[in-house]
Amino acid sequence: MAAAQLTSAASSISAAKGFASFEGLRATQSVNIASFSPLKQNGLSFRSFRGLVVKAATAVAPKYTTLKPLGDRVLVKIKTAEEKTSGGILLPTVAQSRPQGGEVVAVGEGRTIGKNKVEISLENGTQVVYSKYAGTEVEFNGTNHLILKEDDIVGILETDDIKDLKPLNDRVLIKVAVAEEKTAGGLYLTDASKEKPSIGTVVAVGPGPLDEEGNRKPLSVAPGNSVLYSKYAGNDFKGGDGSEYIALRASDVMAVLS
């Protein structure tokens, strides 16, 4: 019965010149389905299409041998994506997480705030972590790089564990509180039903943002504070011990708990 209904539906669709029966489409409008193969009698099957490959990075021609960032911009050589899990399992390209770290290879001259010239606080060779969707990716000398503003760099990371991050500017590193395992009535929660906490403990803070005269303003939170932060702010990371961390701006911290 099901096969007969599918065959009938296929014949109706193949014979149709348009979809006039759909509300909002007039009878004179037609939908071109020529790019699809006809529906076969033994079931629904469409022509397979080869996936489009989109190259996100802007390629710099080989004739250019140097790339000098301007202003408060920084050029970062992107860290290679992990191709294996910690257990040694090879990951397909689609499953490899986009890196959020790399090495500073060039910096701009800085920026002017008020009457003061503020130089970039990073040096070549520094290992950094940056915001997930920041900057413009470029392919230079056969390697992927990222040009971004200094303010888009979350912090300096000299090890492989995010807990050692040294936040920059107004960034704060927080260790996320463990999600509740039970409801108030004592029922155990599955991982999917556990609500993402918006509470954690401050691990490290940056030196603070710059004021109009180019001086640092200290942050109002300190390491050890238990804080409540905005639910969808910042960048999420997982520590070497499996703990969850989040790096966000101090303005996204809403309250100190005690």
PDB file of C-alpha atoms in Angstrom, residues 121-122 127-130 150-158 161-175 201-209 216 219 221-223 237 245-250:
ATOM      1  CA  SER A 121      51.026  44.468  24.205  1.00  0.00           C
ATOM      2  CA  LEU A 122      51.820  41.280  22.264  1.00  0.00           C
ATOM      3  CA  GLN A 127      50.815  31.853  21.765  1.00  0.00           C
ATOM      4  CA  VAL A 128      47.305  33.299  21.958  1.00  0.00           C
ATOM      5  CA  VAL A 129      43.650  32.312  22.068  1.00  0.00           C
ATOM      6  CA  TYR A 130      41.154  34.453  20.140  1.00  0.00           C
ATOM      7  CA  GLU A 150      44.166  43.061  19.449  1.00  0.00           C
ATOM      8  CA  ASP A 151      40.888  43.410  21.347  1.00  0.00           C
ATOM      9  CA  ASP A 152      39.628  40.184  19.724  1.00  0.00           C
ATOM     10  CA  ILE A 153      42.421  38.202  21.388  1.00  0.00           C
ATOM     11  CA  VAL A 154      41.091  36.576  24.557  1.00  0.00           C
ATOM     12  CA  GLY A 155      44.406  35.847  26.220  1.00  0.00           C
ATOM     13  CA  ILE A 156      47.864  34.310  26.205  1.00  0.00           C
ATOM     14  CA  LEU A 157      48.160  30.533  26.544  1.00  0.00           C
ATOM     15  CA  GLU A 158      51.647  29.092  26.936  1.00  0.00           C
ATOM     16  CA  ASP A 161      45.479  23.567  29.142  1.00  0.00           C
ATOM     17  CA  ILE A 162      42.983  26.427  29.064  1.00  0.00           C
ATOM     18  CA  LYS A 163      43.123  26.784  32.851  1.00  0.00           C
ATOM     19  CA  ASP A 164      46.547  28.431  32.374  1.00  0.00           C
ATOM     20  CA  LEU A 165      45.095  31.189  30.172  1.00  0.00           C
ATOM     21  CA  LYS A 166      46.251  34.731  30.976  1.00  0.00           C
ATOM     22  CA  PRO A 167      43.325  36.962  29.957  1.00  0.00           C
ATOM     23  CA  LEU A 168      43.973  40.258  28.160  1.00  0.00           C
ATOM     24  CA  ASN A 169      42.268  43.633  28.528  1.00  0.00           C
ATOM     25  CA  ASP A 170      38.780  43.243  30.075  1.00  0.00           C
ATOM     26  CA  ARG A 171      38.553  39.447  29.686  1.00  0.00           C
ATOM     27  CA  VAL A 172      37.775  37.098  32.579  1.00  0.00           C
ATOM     28  CA  LEU A 173      38.385  33.341  32.714  1.00  0.00           C
ATOM     29  CA  ILE A 174      35.742  31.436  34.682  1.00  0.00           C
ATOM     30  CA  LYS A 175      35.544  27.790  35.684  1.00  0.00           C
ATOM     31  CA  THR A 201      34.413  30.743  39.829  1.00  0.00           C
ATOM     32  CA  VAL A 202      36.793  33.369  38.477  1.00  0.00           C
ATOM     33  CA  VAL A 203      40.174  31.800  37.711  1.00  0.00           C
ATOM     34  CA  ALA A 204      42.017  34.753  36.178  1.00  0.00           C
ATOM     35  CA  VAL A 205      41.326  38.317  35.060  1.00  0.00           C
ATOM     36  CA  GLY A 206      42.896  40.690  32.569  1.00  0.00           C
ATOM     37  CA  PRO A 207      44.600  43.982  33.441  1.00  0.00           C
ATOM     38  CA  GLY A 208      41.450  45.921  32.560  1.00  0.00           C
ATOM     39  CA  PRO A 209      40.315  48.100  29.637  1.00  0.00           C
ATOM     40  CA  ARG A 216      44.181  50.728  32.581  1.00  0.00           C
ATOM     41  CA  LEU A 219      38.200  45.114  36.858  1.00  0.00           C
ATOM     42  CA  VAL A 221      36.001  41.017  39.914  1.00  0.00           C
ATOM     43  CA  ALA A 222      38.972  39.052  41.199  1.00  0.00           C
ATOM     44  CA  PRO A 223      40.210  35.446  41.122  1.00  0.00           C
ATOM     45  CA  PHE A 237      36.546  25.756  26.426  1.00  0.00           C
ATOM     46  CA  TYR A 245      35.648  27.003  31.270  1.00  0.00           C
ATOM     47  CA  ILE A 246      34.369  30.185  29.719  1.00  0.00           C
ATOM     48  CA  ALA A 247      36.266  33.351  28.764  1.00  0.00           C
ATOM     49  CA  LEU A 248      34.156  36.478  28.521  1.00  0.00           C
ATOM     50  CA  ARG A 249      34.258  40.226  28.983  1.00  0.00           C
ATOM     51  CA  ALA A 250      33.912  41.658  32.481  1.00  0.00           C
TER      52      ALA A 250
END
